Structure formats: C-alpha cells, structure tokens
Coordinates of C-alpha atoms and ligand atoms in Angstrom, one line a residue:
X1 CA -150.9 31.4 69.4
X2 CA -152.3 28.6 67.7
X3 CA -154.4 28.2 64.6
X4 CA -157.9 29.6 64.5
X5 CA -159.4 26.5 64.2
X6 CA -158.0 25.1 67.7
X7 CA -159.9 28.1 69.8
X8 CA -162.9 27.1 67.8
X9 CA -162.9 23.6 68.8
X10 CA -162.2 24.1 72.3
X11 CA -165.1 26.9 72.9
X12 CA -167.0 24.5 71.0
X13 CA -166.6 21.5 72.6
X14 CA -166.7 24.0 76.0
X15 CA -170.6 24.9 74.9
X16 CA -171.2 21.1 74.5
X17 CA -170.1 20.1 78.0
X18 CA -171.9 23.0 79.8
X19 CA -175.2 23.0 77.8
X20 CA -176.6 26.3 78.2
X21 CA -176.1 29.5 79.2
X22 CA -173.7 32.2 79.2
X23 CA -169.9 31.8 79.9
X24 CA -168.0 34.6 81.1
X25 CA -164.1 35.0 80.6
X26 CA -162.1 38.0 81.7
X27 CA -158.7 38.6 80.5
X28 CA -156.4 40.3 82.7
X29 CA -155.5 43.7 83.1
X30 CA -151.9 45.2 83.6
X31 CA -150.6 45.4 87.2
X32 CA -148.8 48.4 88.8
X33 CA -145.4 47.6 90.3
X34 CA -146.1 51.5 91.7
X35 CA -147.8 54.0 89.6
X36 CA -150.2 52.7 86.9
X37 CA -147.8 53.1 83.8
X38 CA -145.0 51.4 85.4
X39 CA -146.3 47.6 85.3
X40 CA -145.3 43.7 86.2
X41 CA -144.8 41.8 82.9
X42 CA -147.9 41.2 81.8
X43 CA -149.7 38.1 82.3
X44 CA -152.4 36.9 80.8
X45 CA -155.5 34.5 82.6
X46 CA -154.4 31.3 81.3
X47 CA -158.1 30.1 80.8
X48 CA -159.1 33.2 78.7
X49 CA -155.4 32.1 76.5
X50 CA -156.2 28.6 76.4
X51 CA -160.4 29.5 74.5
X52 CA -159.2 33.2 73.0
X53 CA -156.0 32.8 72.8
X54 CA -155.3 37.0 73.0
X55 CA -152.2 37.9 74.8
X56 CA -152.9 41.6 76.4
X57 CA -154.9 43.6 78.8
X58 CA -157.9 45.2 78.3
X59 CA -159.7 42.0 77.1
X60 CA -162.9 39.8 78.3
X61 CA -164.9 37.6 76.0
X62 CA -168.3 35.8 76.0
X63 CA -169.6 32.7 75.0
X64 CA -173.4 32.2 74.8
X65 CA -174.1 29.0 74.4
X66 CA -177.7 29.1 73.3
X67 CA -177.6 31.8 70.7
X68 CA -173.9 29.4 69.5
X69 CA -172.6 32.8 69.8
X70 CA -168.6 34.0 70.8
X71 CA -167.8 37.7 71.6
X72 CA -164.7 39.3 71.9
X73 CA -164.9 42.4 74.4
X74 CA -161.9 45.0 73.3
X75 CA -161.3 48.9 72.4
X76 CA -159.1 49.6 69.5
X77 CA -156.6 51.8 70.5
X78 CA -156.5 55.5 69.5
X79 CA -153.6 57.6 68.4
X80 CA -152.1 58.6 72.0
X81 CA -151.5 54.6 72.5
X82 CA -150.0 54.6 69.5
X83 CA -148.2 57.3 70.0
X84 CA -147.1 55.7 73.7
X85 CA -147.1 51.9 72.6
X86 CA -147.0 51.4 69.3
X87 CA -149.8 49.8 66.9
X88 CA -152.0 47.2 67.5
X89 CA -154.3 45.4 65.2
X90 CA -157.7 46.0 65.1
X91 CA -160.4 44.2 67.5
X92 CA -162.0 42.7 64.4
X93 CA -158.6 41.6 63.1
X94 CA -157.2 40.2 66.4
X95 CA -160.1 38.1 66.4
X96 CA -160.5 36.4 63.4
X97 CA -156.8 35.3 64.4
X98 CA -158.7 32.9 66.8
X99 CA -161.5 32.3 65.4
X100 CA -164.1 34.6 66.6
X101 CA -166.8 36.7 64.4
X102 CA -168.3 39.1 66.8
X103 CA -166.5 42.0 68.9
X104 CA -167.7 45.0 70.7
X105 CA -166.3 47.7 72.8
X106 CA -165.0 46.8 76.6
X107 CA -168.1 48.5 78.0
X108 CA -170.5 46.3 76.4
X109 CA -169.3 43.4 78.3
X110 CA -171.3 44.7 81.1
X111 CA -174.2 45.5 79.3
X112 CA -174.3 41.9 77.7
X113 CA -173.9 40.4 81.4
X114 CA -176.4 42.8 82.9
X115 CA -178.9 42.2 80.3
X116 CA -178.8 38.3 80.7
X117 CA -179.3 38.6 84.0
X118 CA -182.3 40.8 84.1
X119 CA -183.7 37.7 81.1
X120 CA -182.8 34.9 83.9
X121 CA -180.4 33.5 81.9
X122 CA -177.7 31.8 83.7
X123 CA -174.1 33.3 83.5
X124 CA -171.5 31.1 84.5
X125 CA -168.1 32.2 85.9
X126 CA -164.7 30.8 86.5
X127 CA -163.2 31.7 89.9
X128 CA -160.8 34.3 89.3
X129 CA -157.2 34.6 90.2
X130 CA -156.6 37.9 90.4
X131 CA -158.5 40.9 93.0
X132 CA -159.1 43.1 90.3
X133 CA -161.5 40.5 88.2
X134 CA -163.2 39.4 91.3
X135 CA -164.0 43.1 91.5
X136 CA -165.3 43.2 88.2
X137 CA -167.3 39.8 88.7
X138 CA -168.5 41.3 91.6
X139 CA -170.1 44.8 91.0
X140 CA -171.7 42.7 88.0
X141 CA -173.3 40.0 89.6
X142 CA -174.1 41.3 92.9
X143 CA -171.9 39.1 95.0
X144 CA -169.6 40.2 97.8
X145 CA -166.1 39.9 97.2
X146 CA -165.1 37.1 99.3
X147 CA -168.2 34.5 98.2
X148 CA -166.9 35.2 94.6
X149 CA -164.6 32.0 94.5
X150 CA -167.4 29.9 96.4
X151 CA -170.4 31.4 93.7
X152 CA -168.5 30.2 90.6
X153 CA -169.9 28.0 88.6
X154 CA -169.0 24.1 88.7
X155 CA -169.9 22.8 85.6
X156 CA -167.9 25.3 84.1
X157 CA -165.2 24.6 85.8
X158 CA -165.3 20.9 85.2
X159 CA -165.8 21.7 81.9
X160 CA -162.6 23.6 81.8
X161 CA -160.3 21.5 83.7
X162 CA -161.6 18.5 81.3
X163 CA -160.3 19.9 78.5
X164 CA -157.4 21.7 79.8
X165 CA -156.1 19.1 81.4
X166 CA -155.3 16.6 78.6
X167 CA -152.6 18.3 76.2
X168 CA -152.8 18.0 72.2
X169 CA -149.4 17.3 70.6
X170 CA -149.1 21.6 69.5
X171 CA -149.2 21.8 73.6
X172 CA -146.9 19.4 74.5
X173 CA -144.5 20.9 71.8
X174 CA -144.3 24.4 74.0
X175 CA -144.0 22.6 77.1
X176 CA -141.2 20.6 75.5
X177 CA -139.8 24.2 74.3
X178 CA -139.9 25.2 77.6
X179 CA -137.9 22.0 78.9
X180 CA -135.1 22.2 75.9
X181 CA -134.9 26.3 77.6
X182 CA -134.4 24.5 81.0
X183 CA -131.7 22.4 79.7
X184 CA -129.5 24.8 78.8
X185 CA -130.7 27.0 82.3
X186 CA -129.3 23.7 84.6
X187 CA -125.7 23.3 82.6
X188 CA -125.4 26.9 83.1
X189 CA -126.1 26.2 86.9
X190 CA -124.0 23.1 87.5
X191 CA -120.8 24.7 85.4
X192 CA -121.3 28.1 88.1
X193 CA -122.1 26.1 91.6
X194 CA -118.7 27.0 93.0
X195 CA -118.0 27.6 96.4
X196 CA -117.6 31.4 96.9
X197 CA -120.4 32.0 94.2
X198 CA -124.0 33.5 95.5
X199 CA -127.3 32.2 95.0
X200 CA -128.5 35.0 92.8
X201 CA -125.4 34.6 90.5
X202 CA -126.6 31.2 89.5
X203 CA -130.3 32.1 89.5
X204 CA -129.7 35.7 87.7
X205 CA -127.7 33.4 84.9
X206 CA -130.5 30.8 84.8
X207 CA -133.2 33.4 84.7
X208 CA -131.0 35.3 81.6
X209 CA -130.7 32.4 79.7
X210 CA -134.9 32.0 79.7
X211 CA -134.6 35.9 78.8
X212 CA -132.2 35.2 75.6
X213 CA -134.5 33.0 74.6
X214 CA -137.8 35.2 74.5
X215 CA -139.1 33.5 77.3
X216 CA -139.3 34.0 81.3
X217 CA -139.5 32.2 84.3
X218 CA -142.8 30.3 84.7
X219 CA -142.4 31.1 88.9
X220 CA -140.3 32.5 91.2
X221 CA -137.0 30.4 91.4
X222 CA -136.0 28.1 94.1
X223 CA -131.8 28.6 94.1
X224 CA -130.9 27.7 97.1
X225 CA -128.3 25.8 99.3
X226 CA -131.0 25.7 102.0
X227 CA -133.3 23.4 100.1
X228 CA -134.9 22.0 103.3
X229 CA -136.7 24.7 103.3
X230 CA -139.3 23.8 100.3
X231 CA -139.9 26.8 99.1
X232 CA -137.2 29.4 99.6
X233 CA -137.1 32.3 97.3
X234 CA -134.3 33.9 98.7
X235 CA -131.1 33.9 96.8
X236 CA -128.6 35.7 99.1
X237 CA -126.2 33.2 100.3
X238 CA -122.5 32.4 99.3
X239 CA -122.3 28.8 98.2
X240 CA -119.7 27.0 100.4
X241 CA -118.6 23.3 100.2
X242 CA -120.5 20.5 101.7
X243 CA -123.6 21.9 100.5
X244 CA -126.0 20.8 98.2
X245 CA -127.6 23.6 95.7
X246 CA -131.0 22.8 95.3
X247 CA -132.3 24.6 91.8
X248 CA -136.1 24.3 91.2
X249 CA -136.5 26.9 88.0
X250 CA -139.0 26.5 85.3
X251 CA -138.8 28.5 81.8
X252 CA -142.3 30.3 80.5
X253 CA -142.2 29.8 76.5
X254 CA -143.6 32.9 74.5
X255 CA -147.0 30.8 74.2
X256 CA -147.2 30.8 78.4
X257 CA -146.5 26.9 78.5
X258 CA -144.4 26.4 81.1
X259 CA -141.5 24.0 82.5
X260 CA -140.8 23.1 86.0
X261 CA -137.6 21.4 86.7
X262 CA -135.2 20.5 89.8
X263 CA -131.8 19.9 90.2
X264 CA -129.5 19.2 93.2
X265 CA -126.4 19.6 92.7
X266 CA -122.7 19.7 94.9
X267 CA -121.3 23.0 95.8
X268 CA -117.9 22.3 93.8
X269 CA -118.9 19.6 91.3
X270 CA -118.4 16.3 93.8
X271 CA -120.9 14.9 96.1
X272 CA -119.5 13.4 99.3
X273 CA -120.3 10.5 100.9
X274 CA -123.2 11.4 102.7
X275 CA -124.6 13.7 100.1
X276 CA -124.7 10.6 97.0
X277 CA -126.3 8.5 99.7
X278 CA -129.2 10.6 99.8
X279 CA -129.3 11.4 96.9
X280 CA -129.3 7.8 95.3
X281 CA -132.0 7.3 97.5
X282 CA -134.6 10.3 95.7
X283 CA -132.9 9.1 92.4
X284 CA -134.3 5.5 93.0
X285 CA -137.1 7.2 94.3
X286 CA -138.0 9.4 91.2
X287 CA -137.2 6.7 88.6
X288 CA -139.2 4.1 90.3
X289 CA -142.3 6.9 89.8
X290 CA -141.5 7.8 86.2
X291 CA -140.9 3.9 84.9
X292 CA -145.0 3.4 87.2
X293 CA -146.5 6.1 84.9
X294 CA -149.2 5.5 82.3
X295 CA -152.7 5.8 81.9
X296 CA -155.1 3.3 84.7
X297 CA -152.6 4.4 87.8
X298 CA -153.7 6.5 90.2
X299 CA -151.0 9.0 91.0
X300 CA -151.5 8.9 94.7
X301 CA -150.4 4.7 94.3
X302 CA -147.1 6.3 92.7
X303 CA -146.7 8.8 95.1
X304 CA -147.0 6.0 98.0
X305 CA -145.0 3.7 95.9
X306 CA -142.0 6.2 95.7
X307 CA -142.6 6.8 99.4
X308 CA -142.0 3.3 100.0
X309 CA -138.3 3.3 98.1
X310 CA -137.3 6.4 99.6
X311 CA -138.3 4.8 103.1
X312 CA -136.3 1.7 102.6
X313 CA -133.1 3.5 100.9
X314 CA -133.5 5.2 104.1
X315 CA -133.8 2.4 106.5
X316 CA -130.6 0.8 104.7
X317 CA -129.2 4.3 105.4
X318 CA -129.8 3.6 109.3
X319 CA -132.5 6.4 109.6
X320 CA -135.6 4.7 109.6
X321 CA -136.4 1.4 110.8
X322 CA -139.1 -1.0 111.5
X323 CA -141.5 -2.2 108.5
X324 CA -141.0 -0.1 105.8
X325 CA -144.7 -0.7 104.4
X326 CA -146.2 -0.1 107.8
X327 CA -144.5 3.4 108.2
X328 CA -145.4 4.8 105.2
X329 CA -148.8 3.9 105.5
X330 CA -148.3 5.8 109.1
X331 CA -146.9 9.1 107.2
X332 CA -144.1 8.5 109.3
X333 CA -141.6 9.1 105.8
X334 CA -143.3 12.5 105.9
X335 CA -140.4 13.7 108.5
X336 CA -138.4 13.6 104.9
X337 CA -140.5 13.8 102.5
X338 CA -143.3 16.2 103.4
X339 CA -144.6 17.3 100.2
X340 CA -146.4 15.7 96.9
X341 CA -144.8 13.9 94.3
X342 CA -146.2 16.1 91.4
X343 CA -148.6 18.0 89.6
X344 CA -150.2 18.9 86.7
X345 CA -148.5 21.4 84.4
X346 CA -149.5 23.4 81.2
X347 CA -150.4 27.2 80.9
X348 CA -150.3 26.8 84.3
X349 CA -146.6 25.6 86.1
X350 CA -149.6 24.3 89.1
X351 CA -151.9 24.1 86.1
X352 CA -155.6 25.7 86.7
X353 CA -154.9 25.6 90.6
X354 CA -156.7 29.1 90.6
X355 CA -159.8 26.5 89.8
X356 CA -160.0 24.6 92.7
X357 CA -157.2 22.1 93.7
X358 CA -159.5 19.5 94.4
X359 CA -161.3 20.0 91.5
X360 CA -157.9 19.0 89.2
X361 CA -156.5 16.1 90.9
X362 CA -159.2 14.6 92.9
X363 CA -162.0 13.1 91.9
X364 CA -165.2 10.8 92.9
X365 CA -162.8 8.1 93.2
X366 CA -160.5 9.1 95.7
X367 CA -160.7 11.6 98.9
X368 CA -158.0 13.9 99.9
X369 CA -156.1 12.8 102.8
X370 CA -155.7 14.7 106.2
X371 CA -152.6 13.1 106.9
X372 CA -149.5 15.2 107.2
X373 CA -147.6 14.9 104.0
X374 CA -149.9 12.9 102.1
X375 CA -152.4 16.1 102.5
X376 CA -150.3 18.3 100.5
X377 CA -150.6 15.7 97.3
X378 CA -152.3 17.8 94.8
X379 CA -152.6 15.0 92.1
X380 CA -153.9 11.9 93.3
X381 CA -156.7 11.1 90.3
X382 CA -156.4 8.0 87.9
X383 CA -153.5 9.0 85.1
X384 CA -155.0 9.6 81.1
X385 CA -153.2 10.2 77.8
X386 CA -152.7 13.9 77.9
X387 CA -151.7 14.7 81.7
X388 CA -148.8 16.5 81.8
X389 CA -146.9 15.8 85.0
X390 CA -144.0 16.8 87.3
X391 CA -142.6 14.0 89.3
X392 CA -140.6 15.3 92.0
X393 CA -139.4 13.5 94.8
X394 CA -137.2 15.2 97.7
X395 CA -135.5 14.0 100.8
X396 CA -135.0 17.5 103.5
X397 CA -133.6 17.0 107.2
X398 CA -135.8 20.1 108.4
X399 CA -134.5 21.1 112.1
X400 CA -138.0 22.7 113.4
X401 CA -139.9 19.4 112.3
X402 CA -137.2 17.3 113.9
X403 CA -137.3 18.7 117.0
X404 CA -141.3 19.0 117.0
X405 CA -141.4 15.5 115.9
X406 CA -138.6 13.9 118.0
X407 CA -140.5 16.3 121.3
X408 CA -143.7 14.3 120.7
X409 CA -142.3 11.1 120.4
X410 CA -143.7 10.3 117.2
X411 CA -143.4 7.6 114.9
X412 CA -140.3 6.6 117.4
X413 CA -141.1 2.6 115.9
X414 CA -140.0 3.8 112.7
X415 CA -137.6 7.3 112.9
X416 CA -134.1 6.6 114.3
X417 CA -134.3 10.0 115.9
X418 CA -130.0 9.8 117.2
X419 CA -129.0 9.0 113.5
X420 CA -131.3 11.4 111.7
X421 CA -129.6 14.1 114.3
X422 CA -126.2 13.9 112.9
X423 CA -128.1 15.2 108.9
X424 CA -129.9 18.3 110.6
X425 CA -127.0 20.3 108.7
X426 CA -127.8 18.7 105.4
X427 CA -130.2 20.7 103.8
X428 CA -132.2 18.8 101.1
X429 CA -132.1 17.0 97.4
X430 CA -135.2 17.1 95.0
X431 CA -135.2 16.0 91.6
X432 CA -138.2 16.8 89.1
X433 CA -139.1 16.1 85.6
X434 CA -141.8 16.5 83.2
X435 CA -143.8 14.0 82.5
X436 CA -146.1 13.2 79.2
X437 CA -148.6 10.1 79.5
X438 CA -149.5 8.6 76.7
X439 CA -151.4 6.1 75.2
X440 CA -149.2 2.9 76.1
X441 CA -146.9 4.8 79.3
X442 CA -145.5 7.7 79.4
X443 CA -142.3 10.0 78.1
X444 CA -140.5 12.2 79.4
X445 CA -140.3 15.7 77.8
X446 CA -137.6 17.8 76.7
X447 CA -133.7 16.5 76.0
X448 CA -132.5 15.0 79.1
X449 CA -130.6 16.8 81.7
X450 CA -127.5 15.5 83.7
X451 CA -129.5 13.4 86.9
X452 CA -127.4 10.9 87.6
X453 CA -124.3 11.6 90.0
X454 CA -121.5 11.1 87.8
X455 CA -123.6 13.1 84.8
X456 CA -124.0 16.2 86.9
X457 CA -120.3 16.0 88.7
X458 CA -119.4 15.9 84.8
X459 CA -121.6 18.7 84.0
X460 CA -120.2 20.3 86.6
X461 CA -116.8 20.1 85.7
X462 CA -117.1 20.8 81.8
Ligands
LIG1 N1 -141.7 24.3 91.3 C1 -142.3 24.7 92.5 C2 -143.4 23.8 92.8 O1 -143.8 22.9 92.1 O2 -144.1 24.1 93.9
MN2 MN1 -143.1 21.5 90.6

C-alpha cells in the first residue's frame, strides 16, 4: 500500500476528469474453490486497489463527485471472525490508511446507489471482471446481466485508464520488484531444463521461488517444450533434447504489481544449429523493438518494424522469400509470428483489459486491424512517459496453420512452404521484457536476465 496521500490524489484527479456524478467501485469478494470457506487466493479488483488501495473482500467504495465526497463501504468484523481469522483493524482505521474520512456498513452501499438514482443523479460504473459484481451492479441498477459490460460508463473508464496507465516512480518500483523476483525464477529454470526433467518441475520451482518471496504468480505459467502453441498451460511433459523450453512466468509482488517475462531456453544447456538460428532471428527482432521505444512512436510502427527483421532473418534463413516489406504489409509473417508484440502492464499483467481492450491501446488515431496477426495487437496507441510495456516477439512453426495455410495456397509469393516443412517439429522461441518509457526513451526494468545465447547456455550450465 502506498501513502495516504497517493489515493487522495488519484480519486481526486479521477473527480476532475469525470465532472459529476457518482462513481461506483466494488472490491471483490472471496471465491470458492468448492465450499464457501475453502477459497482461491484472494484477489483484489485492481481498479478498486489502485483509488482505495484495501486489499480484502467484503469491500465497495463511493466517490461522489458533487458533494467532493469518498466512502468506504465495509463491516468490522465481530468476535466469531476473529475467532476464525484473526483481527482486523477497524473500517475507520483501515481507511484513514488511504486517505478516506467517511465509512459505513456494506449494506449502505445499496442504499447510497438506490437513493441517487431515485434523485437522477448519474452513477457511473466500471465494467466488472468478475460474475459476482456484475450481479451486484445488476440487481442495483436494473440492468440485465449480459448488457452490464456494454451499460458501463465511458468517461469513467477513460478516466481510469488515463491515469492508470502512466506509472509514478513508487509503481514502477513494484513492477521492478517483481522483475528482480523473475530473475532469480529464470536461473532457477535454465540451471533445471535437463532432459529427463518434467515441465512442472521447472514451473513448480519457478512458481516456489515467487512463493519465498511473499509473492505469487501474476498468471498462469507458460512452461512448456511445446511453445508453438501460444498459450499452453499444461506442464506434463518430460523435457527431451532438441527441444526448446519456452518459459513465459510472471511474479505478482505483495502490492499486486506484476512481471511478465519469457525465456526460451535448450533442453540441456546448448542450442543447436537450427535452434540459435531462430532464435537470433527473435533476438534481433526484440532488440530492434526495445532500442525503437520512447514516447511519439506508435507501438503498432514497432510492432511492424520488428515484423519486418524477423521476416528478413527469416528470408536469409530460406523460409520466406520475395520482398520482405511487401509481405509484412500482406500479414504473410503472421504464419510465424501470429500474435502482438506487447502490452501494457501494471496491477494488471494485461493491464485494465477487464476495461475494454480497445479502450487501452487504441485510440482516435489509429483503428484496430482485421488482419490475421496484426488483429491480435492489443497496444498499438502513440508511446508516453509512464507506459509500462512487454515487448515480446516469438517465432512458432504451428502444424494446423501450416497445413491450413499451405491447403489455401496463401501468401505462396512469400512462404517457402518445402523449407518451412522440414521446422514443423520445432516448437517455438519468445523472448519478453519489461519495458519503462520515459521522458527521453525508454529502460528496461528489473536486473537483466541471461538473453543472449551464450548467456543462457552459461546460465544453464552454472
Ligand atoms: N504472458 C502471457 C501473455 O502475455 O499473454
Ligand atoms: Mn506478456
């Protein structure tokens, strides 16, 4: 949590931007794995965290912007949740820890609501992530269910996003926690990648060292030596030789900031032949993007500009051809690369995606594309002092798109379909780091973590 004076700020500069009216935030409640009492690890909605900065269930809070007036919604706790739990400050005193004067019980959050809306006020809502606040927003407001997410208000959101999106230096210090906790996650990783070793070895280690550290995962891990497939949560295979490990694991610092990185590395410490090729290739890729970043670029140019190096290290590689420029500007570099390059990060590891993708990295100035590949870019927005970035490049020979691809003749003026056959068993390399911009370029956060081949065959081999 940060100082009091930070949450006041923030909802104040909030009531600024939206004008008038009532802004509604619900906290989240605890989530049964089963039965009610036995829960997930609590999370905590990372817009109610980033204005009210409260870390538990059971919480909603209001801020009325015409009466300059911010209410915490909360019940003490009685003797049986002490008894059962522990003991927990009081409402009044958990407030004034960010900054906020007025409380009242968890049933007059309704009443508050209710009352505003038989007045005509408007009450503006964030759309929420979770079923059990659309509920709530729901048998409130009047809405169905499903038109919640459509109902919420705009201007709130924008007001939200404009603030959360650019992160102070005490924010950037927890993400950059979060990144030293990832360092010490990937050495673990490359030291275990042996052949005969299984997947969940190396994530279960990875995932204990965020443990150790009083923190947790910011997502579930990516540990896998079938990395063509993007995202592949499954951790049950026996690492053999010849295969690349791809390792996309972020850490979750006590504070909720999060870290997202990737590493490939070689089953066994050594990449062959075939393996650095590639490899160099998303390397030159993903340095080429970091070096481009800093405020007055539009992501999506960086995102077409590492396109562009990947598709030429591949034409040298024999599996493209034709003009370089001209195929990415098809989407034809999509058969390889078929994701974004990045996105924002913060509270959130997709940060405030529960808002409205479009509503974070697009803007008035540019359109999100339809075309395969370049559709799934979630950032594509000019780039400010504050934005928090991953950039994370990947090169995947993916056997379904292959043969749809190669069956409809696409793009056969720039894919070498024969060569690109003889990599369907090759799996896929991604590499991702975390990007700061700042005033004159960029940094990136955290200590650095082995990236080059001979760093991570050394890191493997310590
Ligand atoms: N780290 C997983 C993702 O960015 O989708
Ligand atoms: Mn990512």
């Amino acid at each position: 949590m940060f100082k009091p004076e930070t949450y006041i700020q923030r909802r104040k500069l909030l009531k600024k931007e939206v004008g008038s009216g009532l802004l509604l935030f619900l906290g989240n409640e605890e989530s049964p794995m089963n039965y009610r009492d036995n829960t997930y690890h609590f999370r905590q909605d990372s817009s109610f965290l980033y204005f009210f900065g409260l870390d538990s269930p059971g919480l909603a809070a209001i801020v009325d912007i015409d009466e300059n007036r911010d209410v915490l919604f909360g019940d003490d706790i009685g003797i049986e949740d002490i008894i059962w739990m522990g003991h927990l400050p009081r409402m009044k005193d958990r407030a004034r820890e960010v900054g906020v004067r007025h409380t009242a019980a968890r049933a007059a959050f309704g009443d508050t609501v209710r009352k505003a809306l038989t007045a005509g006020r408007s009450v503006h809502f964030l759309p929420p992530s979770r079923t059990d606040n659309a509920l709530v927003l729901s048998g409130l407001l009047g809405i169905p269910v499903k038109k919640i997410k459509a109902k919420a208000s705009l201007e709130f959101i924008k007001a939200v996003v404009d603030q959360r999106l650019y992160k102070s230096k005490e924010e950037v210090r927890e993400i950059e926690a979060a990144v030293e906790t990832s360092q010490a996650m990937f050495l673990a990783a490359m030291k275990l990648a042996k052949p005969g070793r299984y997947e969940h070895e190396i994530s279960g280690a990875m995932e204990g060292i965020a443990l150790s550290r009083g923190m947790r995962l910011a997502f579930p891990p990516i540990v896998t030596i079938n990395g063509q497939t993007l995202h592949n949560h499954s951790h049950g295979n026996m690492l053999v030789k010849g295969r690349l490990l791809v390792a996309d694991v972020g850490a979750e610092a006590a504070s909720s900031y999060a870290s997202d990185i990737t590493r490939t590395i070689p089953v066994g410490g050594r990449f062959n032949r075939r393996q650095r090729d590639v490899y160099e290739i998303v390397l030159a890729g993903q340095e080429t993007a970091i070096k481009a970043m800093k405020p007055g670029v539009m992501f999506k140019e960086i995102h077409l500009g590492t396109a562009r190096v990947m598709a030429a290290g591949l034409k040298d590689l024999g599996l493209m051809k034709g003009d370089g420029e001209a195929a990415v500007a098809a989407g034809a570099h999509a058969l390889f690369f078929p994701h974004g390059l990045g996105h924002n990060m913060g509270l959130d590891v997709h940060d405030m995606e529960d808002l409205g993708e479009n509503n974070i990295g697009y803007d008035k100035t540019v359109e999100r594309s339809s075309q395969f590949g370049l559709a799934y870019l979630r950032m594509a927005k000019e780039l400010r002092p504050g934005h928090v970035m991953t950039v994370e490049p990947g090169l995947y020979f993916i056997p379904a798109l292959f043969e749809k691809w190669r069956k409809e003749k696409k793009f056969r003026e720039f894919i070498a379909y024969d060569e690109v056959e003889k990599y369907l068993d090759f799996g896929g390399a991604r590499i991702e780091d975390n990007v700061l911009v700042t005033e004159k370029g960029h940094r990136v956060l955290g200590p650095p973590i082995p990236k080059t081949v001979a760093d991570i065959e050394k890191a493997c081999h310590v």
